[in-house]
Short mmCIF file of C-alpha atoms in Angstrom, two decimals:
data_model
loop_
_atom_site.label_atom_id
_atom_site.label_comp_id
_atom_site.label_asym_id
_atom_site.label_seq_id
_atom_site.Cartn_x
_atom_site.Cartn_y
_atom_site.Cartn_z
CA UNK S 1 0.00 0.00 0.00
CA UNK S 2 1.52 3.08 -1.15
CA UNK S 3 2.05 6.23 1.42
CA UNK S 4 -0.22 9.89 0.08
CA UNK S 5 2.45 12.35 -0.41
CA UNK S 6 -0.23 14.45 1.22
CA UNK S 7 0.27 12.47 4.33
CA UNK S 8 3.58 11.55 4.96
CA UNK S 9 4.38 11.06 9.41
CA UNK S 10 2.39 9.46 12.34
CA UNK S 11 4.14 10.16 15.43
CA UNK S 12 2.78 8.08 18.35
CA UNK S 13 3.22 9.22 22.00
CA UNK S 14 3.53 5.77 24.26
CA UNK S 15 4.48 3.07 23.66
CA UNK S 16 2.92 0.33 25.89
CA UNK S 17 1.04 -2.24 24.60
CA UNK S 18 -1.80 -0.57 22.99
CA UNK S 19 0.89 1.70 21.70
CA UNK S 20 3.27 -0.93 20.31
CA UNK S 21 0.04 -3.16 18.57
CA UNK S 22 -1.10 0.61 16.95
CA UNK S 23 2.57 0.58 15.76
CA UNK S 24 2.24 -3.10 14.09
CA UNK S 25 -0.74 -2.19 12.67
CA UNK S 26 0.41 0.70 10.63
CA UNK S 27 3.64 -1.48 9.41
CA UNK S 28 1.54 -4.21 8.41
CA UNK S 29 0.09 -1.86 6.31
CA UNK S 30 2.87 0.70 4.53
CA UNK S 31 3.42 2.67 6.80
CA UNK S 32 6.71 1.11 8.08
CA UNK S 33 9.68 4.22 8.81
CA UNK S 34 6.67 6.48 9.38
CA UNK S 35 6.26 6.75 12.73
CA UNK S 36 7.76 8.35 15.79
CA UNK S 37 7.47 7.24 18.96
CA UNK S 38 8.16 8.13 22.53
CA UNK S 39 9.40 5.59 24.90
CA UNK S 40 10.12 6.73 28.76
CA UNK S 41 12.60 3.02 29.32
CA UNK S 42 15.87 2.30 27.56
CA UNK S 43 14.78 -1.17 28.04
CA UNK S 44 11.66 -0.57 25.75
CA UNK S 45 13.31 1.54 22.85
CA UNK S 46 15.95 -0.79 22.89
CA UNK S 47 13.24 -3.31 21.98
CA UNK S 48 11.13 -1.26 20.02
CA UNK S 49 14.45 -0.33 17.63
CA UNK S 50 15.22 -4.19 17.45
CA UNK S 51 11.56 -4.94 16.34
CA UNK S 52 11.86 -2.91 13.38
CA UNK S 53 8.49 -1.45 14.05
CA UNK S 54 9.02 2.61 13.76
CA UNK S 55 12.30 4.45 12.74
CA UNK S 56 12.78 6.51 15.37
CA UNK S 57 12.61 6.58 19.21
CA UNK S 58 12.87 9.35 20.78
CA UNK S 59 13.01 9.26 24.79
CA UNK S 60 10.10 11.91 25.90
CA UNK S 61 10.79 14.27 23.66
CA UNK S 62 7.10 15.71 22.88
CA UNK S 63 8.71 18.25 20.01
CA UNK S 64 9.93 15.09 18.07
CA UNK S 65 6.51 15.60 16.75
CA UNK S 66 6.66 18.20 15.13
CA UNK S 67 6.74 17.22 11.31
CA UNK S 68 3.71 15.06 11.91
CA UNK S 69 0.87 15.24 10.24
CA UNK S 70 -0.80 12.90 12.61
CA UNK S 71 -0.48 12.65 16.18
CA UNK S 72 -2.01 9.44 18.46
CA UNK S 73 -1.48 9.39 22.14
CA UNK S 74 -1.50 6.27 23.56
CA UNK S 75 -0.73 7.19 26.95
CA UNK S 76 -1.64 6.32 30.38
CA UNK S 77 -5.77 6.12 30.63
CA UNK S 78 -6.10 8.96 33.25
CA UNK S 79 -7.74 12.71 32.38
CA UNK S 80 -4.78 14.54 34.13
CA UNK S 81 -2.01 12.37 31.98
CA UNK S 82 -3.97 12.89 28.58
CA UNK S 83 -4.14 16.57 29.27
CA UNK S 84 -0.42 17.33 30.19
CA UNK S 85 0.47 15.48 26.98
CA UNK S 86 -2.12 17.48 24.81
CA UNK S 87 -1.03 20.77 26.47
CA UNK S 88 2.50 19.74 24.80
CA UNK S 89 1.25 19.21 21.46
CA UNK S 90 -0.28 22.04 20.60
CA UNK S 91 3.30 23.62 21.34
CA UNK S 92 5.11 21.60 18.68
CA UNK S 93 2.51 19.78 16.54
CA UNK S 94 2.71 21.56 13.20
CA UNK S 95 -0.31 23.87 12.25
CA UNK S 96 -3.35 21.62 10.69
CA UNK S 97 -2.09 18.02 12.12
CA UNK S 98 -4.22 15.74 13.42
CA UNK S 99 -4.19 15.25 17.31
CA UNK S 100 -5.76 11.75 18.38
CA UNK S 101 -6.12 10.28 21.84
CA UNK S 102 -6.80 6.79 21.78
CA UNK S 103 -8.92 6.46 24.58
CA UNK S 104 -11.75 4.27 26.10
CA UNK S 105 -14.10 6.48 28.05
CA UNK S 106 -12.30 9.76 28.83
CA UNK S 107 -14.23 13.18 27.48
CA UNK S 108 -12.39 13.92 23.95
CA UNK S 109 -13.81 17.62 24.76
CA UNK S 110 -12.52 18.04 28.07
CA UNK S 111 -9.08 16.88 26.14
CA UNK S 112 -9.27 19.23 23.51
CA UNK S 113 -10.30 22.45 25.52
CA UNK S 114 -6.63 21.79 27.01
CA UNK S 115 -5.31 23.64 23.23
CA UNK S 116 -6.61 26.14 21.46
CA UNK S 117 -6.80 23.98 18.81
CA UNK S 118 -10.01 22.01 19.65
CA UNK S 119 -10.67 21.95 15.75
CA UNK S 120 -7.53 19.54 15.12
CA UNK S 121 -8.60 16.89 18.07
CA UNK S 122 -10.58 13.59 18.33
CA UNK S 123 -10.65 10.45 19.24
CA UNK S 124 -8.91 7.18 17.54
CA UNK S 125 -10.21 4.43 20.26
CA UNK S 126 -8.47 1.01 18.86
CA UNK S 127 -9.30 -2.05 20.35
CA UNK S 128 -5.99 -4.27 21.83
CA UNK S 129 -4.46 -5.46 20.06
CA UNK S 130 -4.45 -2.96 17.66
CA UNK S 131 -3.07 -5.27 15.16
CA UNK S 132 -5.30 -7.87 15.56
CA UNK S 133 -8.64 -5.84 16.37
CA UNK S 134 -10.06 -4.59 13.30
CA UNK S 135 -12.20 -2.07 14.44
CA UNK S 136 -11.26 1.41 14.98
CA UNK S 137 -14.05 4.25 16.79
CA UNK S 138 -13.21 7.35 15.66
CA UNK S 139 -14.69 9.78 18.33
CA UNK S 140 -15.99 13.39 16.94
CA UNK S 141 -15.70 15.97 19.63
CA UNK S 142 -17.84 19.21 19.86
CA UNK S 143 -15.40 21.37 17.80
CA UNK S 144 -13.27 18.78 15.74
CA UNK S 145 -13.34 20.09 12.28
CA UNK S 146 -14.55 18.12 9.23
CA UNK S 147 -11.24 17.50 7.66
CA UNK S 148 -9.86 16.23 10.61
CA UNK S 149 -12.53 13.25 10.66
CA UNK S 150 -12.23 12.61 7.15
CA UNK S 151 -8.38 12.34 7.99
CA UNK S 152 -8.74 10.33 11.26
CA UNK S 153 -11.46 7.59 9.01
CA UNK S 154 -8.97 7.27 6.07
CA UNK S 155 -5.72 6.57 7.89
CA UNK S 156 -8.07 4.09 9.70
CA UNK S 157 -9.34 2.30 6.69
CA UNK S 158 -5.80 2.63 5.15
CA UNK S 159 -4.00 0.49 8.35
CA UNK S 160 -7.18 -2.04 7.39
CA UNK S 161 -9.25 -0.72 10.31
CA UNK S 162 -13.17 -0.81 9.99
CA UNK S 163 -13.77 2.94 11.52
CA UNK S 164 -17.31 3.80 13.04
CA UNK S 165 -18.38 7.35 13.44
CA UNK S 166 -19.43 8.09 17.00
CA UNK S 167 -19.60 10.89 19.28
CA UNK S 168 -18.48 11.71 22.98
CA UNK S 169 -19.72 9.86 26.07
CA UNK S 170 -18.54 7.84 28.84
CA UNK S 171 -17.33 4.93 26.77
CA UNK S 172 -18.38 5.99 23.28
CA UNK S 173 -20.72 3.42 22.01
CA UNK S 174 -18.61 0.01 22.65
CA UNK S 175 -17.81 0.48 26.26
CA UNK S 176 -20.53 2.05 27.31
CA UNK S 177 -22.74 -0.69 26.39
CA UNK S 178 -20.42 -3.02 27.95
CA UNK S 179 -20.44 -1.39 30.89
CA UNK S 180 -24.34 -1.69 31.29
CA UNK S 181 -23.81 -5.41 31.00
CA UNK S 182 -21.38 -4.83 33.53
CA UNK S 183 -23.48 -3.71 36.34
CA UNK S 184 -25.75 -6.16 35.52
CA UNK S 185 -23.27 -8.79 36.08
CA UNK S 186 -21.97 -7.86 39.83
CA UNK S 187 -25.84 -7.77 40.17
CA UNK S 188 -26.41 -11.27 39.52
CA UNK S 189 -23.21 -11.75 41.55
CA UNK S 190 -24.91 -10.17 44.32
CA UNK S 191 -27.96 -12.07 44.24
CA UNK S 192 -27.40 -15.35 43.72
CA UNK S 193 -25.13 -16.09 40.74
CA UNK S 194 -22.02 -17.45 40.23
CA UNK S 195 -19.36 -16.65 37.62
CA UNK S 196 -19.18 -19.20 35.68
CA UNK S 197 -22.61 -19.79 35.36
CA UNK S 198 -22.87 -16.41 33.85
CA UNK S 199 -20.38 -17.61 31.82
CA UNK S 200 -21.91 -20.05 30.57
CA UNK S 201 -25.04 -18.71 29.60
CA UNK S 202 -23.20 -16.20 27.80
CA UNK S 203 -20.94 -18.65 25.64
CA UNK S 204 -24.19 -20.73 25.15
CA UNK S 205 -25.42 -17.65 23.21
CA UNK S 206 -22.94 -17.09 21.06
CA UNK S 207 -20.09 -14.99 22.08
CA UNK S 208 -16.79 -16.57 22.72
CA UNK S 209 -16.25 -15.40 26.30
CA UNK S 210 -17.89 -14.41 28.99
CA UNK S 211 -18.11 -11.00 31.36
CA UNK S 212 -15.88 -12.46 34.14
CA UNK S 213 -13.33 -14.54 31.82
CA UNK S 214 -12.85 -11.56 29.53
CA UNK S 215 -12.10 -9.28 32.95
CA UNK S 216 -9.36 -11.88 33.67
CA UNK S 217 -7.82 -11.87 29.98
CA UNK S 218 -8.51 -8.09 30.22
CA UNK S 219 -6.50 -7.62 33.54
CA UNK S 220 -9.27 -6.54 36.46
CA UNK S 221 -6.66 -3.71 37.42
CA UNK S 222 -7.06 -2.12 34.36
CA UNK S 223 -10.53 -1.41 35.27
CA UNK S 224 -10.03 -0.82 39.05
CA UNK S 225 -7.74 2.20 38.20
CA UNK S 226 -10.28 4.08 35.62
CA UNK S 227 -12.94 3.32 38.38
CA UNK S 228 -11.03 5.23 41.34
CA UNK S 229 -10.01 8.12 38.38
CA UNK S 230 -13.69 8.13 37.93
CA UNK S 231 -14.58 7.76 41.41
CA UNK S 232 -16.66 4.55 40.52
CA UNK S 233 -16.79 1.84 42.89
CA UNK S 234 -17.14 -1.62 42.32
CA UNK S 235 -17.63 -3.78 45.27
CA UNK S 236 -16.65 -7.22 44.66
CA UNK S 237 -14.27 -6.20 41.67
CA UNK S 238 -12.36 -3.97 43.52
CA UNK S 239 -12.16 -6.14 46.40
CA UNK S 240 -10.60 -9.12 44.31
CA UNK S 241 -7.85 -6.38 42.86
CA UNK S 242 -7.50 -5.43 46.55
CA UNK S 243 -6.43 -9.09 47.27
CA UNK S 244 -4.15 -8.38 44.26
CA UNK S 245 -6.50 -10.59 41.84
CA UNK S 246 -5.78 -9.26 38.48
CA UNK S 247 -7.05 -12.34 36.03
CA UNK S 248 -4.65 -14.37 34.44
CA UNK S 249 -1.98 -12.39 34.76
CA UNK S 250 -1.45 -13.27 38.02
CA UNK S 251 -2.97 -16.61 37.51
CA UNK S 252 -6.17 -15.61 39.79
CA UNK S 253 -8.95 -13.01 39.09
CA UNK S 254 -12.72 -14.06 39.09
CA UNK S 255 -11.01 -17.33 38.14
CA UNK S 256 -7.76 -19.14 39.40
CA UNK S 257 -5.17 -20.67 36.51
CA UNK S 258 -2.85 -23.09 36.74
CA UNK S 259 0.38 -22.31 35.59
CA UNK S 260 1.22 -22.36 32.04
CA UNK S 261 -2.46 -22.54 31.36
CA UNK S 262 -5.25 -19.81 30.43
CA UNK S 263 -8.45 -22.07 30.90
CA UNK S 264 -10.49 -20.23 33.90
CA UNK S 265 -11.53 -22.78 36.98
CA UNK S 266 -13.66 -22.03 39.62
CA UNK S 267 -11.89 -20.82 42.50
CA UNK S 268 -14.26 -21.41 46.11
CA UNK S 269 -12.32 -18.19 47.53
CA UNK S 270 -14.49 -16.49 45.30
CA UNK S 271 -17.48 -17.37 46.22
CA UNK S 272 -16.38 -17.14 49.39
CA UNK S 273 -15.43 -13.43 48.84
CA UNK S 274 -18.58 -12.98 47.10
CA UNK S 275 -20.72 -14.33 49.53
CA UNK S 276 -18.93 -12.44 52.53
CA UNK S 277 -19.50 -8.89 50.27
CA UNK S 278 -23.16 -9.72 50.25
CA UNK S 279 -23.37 -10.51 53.66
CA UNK S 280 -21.61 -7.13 54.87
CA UNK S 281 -24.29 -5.68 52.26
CA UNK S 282 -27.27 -7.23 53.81
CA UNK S 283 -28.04 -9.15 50.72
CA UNK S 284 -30.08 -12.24 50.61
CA UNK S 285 -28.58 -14.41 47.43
CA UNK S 286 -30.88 -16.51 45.92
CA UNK S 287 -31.24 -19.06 42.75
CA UNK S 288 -30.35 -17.20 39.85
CA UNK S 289 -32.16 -18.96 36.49
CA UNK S 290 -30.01 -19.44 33.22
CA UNK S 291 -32.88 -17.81 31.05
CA UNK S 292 -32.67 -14.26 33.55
CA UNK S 293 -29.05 -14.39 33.12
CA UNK S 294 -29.40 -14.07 29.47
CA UNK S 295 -32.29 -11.68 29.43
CA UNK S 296 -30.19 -9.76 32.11
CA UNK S 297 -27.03 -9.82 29.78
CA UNK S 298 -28.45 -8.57 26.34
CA UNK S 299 -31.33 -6.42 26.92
CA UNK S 300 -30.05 -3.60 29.25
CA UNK S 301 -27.24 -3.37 27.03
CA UNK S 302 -29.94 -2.97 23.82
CA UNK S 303 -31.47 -0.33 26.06
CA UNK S 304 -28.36 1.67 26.04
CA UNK S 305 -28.05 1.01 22.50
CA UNK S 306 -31.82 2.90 21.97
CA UNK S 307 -29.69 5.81 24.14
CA UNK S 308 -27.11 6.05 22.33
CA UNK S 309 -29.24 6.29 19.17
CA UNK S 310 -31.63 8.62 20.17
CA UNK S 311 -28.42 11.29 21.76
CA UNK S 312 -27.32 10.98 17.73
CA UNK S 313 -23.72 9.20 19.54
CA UNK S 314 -23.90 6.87 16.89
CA UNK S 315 -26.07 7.58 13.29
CA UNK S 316 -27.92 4.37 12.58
CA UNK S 317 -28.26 0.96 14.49
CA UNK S 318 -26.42 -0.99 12.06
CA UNK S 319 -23.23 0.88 13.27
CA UNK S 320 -23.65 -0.32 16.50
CA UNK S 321 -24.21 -3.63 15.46
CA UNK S 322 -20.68 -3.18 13.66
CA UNK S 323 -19.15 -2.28 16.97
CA UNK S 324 -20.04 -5.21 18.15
CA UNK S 325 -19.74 -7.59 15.89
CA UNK S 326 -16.24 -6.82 14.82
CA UNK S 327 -14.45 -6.00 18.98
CA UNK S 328 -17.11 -8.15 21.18
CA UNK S 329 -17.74 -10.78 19.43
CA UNK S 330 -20.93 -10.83 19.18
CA UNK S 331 -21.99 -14.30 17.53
CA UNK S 332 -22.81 -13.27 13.45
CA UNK S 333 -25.56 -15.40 12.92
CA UNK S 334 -27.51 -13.08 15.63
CA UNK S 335 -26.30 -9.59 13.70
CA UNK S 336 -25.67 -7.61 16.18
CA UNK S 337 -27.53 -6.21 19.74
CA UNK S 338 -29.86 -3.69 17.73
CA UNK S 339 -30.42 -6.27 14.95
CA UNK S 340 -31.18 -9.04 17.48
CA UNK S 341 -33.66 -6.41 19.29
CA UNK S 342 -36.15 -6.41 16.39
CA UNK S 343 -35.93 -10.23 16.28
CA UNK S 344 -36.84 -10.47 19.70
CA UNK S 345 -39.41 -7.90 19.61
CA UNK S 346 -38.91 -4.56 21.21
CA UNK S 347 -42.15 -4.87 23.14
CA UNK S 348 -40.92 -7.46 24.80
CA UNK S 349 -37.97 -6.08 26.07
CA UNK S 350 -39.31 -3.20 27.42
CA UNK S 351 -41.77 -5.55 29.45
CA UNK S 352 -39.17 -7.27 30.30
CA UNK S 353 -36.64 -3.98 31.46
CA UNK S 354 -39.51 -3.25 33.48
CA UNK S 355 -40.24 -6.31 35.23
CA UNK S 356 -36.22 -6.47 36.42
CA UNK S 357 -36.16 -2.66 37.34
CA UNK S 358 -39.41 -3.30 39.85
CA UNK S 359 -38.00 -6.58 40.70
CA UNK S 360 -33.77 -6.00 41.54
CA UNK S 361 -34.12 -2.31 42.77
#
């Protein structure tokens, strides 16, 4: 794939390993030799050089940016880091680049009204691994400026991404339906399930993993830190990350491993912690069936979807069902949450919202 003369440097800011799979991506693709990097370790641009992956490294030197005509911070996911890093930029990113933040939830706004160039910034939120993951949301702010999108959705398509449109909120439109399953989840937790059997239910329908193994690939620190940035609390997931339970990383999260091995086993200290939580709660667990599980795990997230359509975050259902299909894995032959919706019935759902909302709060 041949390089537009009109486009001619990415410069990347981090390089962890969101930072190094955005990296791979654009290689795989052409764009090998143009991209800068900063890397804070000897240790990593030592082994960043030796991969071949960008031509230069420079330590944390923000003004090696400065002949970019895209920039995409990959830095730590925390407002006050992605803020000192933008306030940088807009000293030495050329007039009329592209400033991206690749980030999960944070406000692309709040970002951008760090510079007085709010026109030039937006979001580029790739999934990890970035070379692997083909989707890429590309997050319009308030003030980013046409070109800049059209700019942000063609280097996308050109590093083989899929982009989809969407605008700011908490999560975007990937996340933040996941995170609406994700309360539900702890709920059932909390009242009587267990996590595999939520598991279950969930690989039964379709998708390849379920809520708690996917926190455990994931790493459930990851989560715990953008919780206490947000001020979010999470009872029984920050408690397992308090007992240093991270998911397989450590080889024990909502699961233990064995070593060597990534196949998730029921650990009893978990539902011992689980059923101590609920106790110092006053909660009274009870039998959980397989078919609220599932009802529990697709249709609140649906309902956000109907949110997110009717605050314009996303244009048309079908993107959604995109989003989904391509990062969550959401099983094909069921097209997608919003597509699955009319299937169902959306009469049905709503009852059905309803009768869990009198019945769990």
């Amino acid at each position: 794939m041949s390089v537009d003369p009109h486009f001619q440097r990415v410069a990347l800011i981090g390089f962890g390993l969101i930072g190094g799979s955005i990296a791979r991506a654009a290689k795989l693709q052409g764009l090998a030799g143009e991209i800068v990097t900063t890397a804070r370790s000897e240790k990593t641009r030592a082994r960043v050089l030796e991969l071949g992956i960008v031509d230069k490294v420079v330590a944390t030197n923000v003004e090696a940016v400065k002949d970019a005509d895209l920039v995409i911070e990959a830095v730590f996911e925390t407002m006050a880091v992605k803020r000192e890093v933008f306030g940088k930029l807009e000293q030495f990113a050329k007039p009329g680049a592209v400033l991206a933040s690749n980030t999960s939830y944070l406000n692309i706004n709040e970002i951008a009204a760090t510079t007085s160039r709010a026109s030039d910034i937006l979001g580029m939120h790739f999934f990890s691994p970035a070379n692997v993951m083909k989707l890429c949301e590309i997050v319009r702010a308030e003030k980013t400026a046409p070109d800049a999108l059209v700019t942000a959705v063609s280097i996308a398509k050109r590093i083989a991404k899929v982009p989809a449109v969407v605008g700011v909120c908490d999560g975007f439109v990937g996340n933040r339906m996941l995170a609406a399953r994700s309360k539900q989840s702890e709920k059932l937790l909390f009242e009587g399930a267990l996590p595999q059997q939520v598991d279950a239910v969930v690989t039964r329908f379709g998708l390849p993993m379920g809520p708690f193994a996917m926190g455990d690939l994931a790493g459930l620190d990851i989560g715990w830190r953008s919780r206490k940035d947000r001020g979010i609390k999470s009872e029984i997931a920050d408690a397992l990350c308090e007992a240093g339970r991270f998911g397989q990383k450590t080889g024990k999260g909502y699961y233990k491993y064995e070593a060597g091995s990534r196949a998730p086993l029921p650990d009893p200290e978990v539902e011992k912690l689980i059923e101590e939580t609920c106790a110092r709660l006053g909660l009274k667990r009870r039998e959980v069936s397989d078919e609220e599980i599932l009802e529990r795990m697709t249709y609140p997230m649906i309902n956000e979807g109907a949110r997110i359509l009717e605050e314009k975050i996303a244009a048309r259902p079908s993107d959604i069902d995109v989003i989904w299909l391509y990062v969550y894995g959401w099983p094909v032959y069921r097209g997608g949450p919003m597509f699955y919706a009319d299937q169902v019935g959306l009469k049905h759902i709503a009852e059905r919202l309803s009768f869990y909302a009198q019945q769990t709060n």
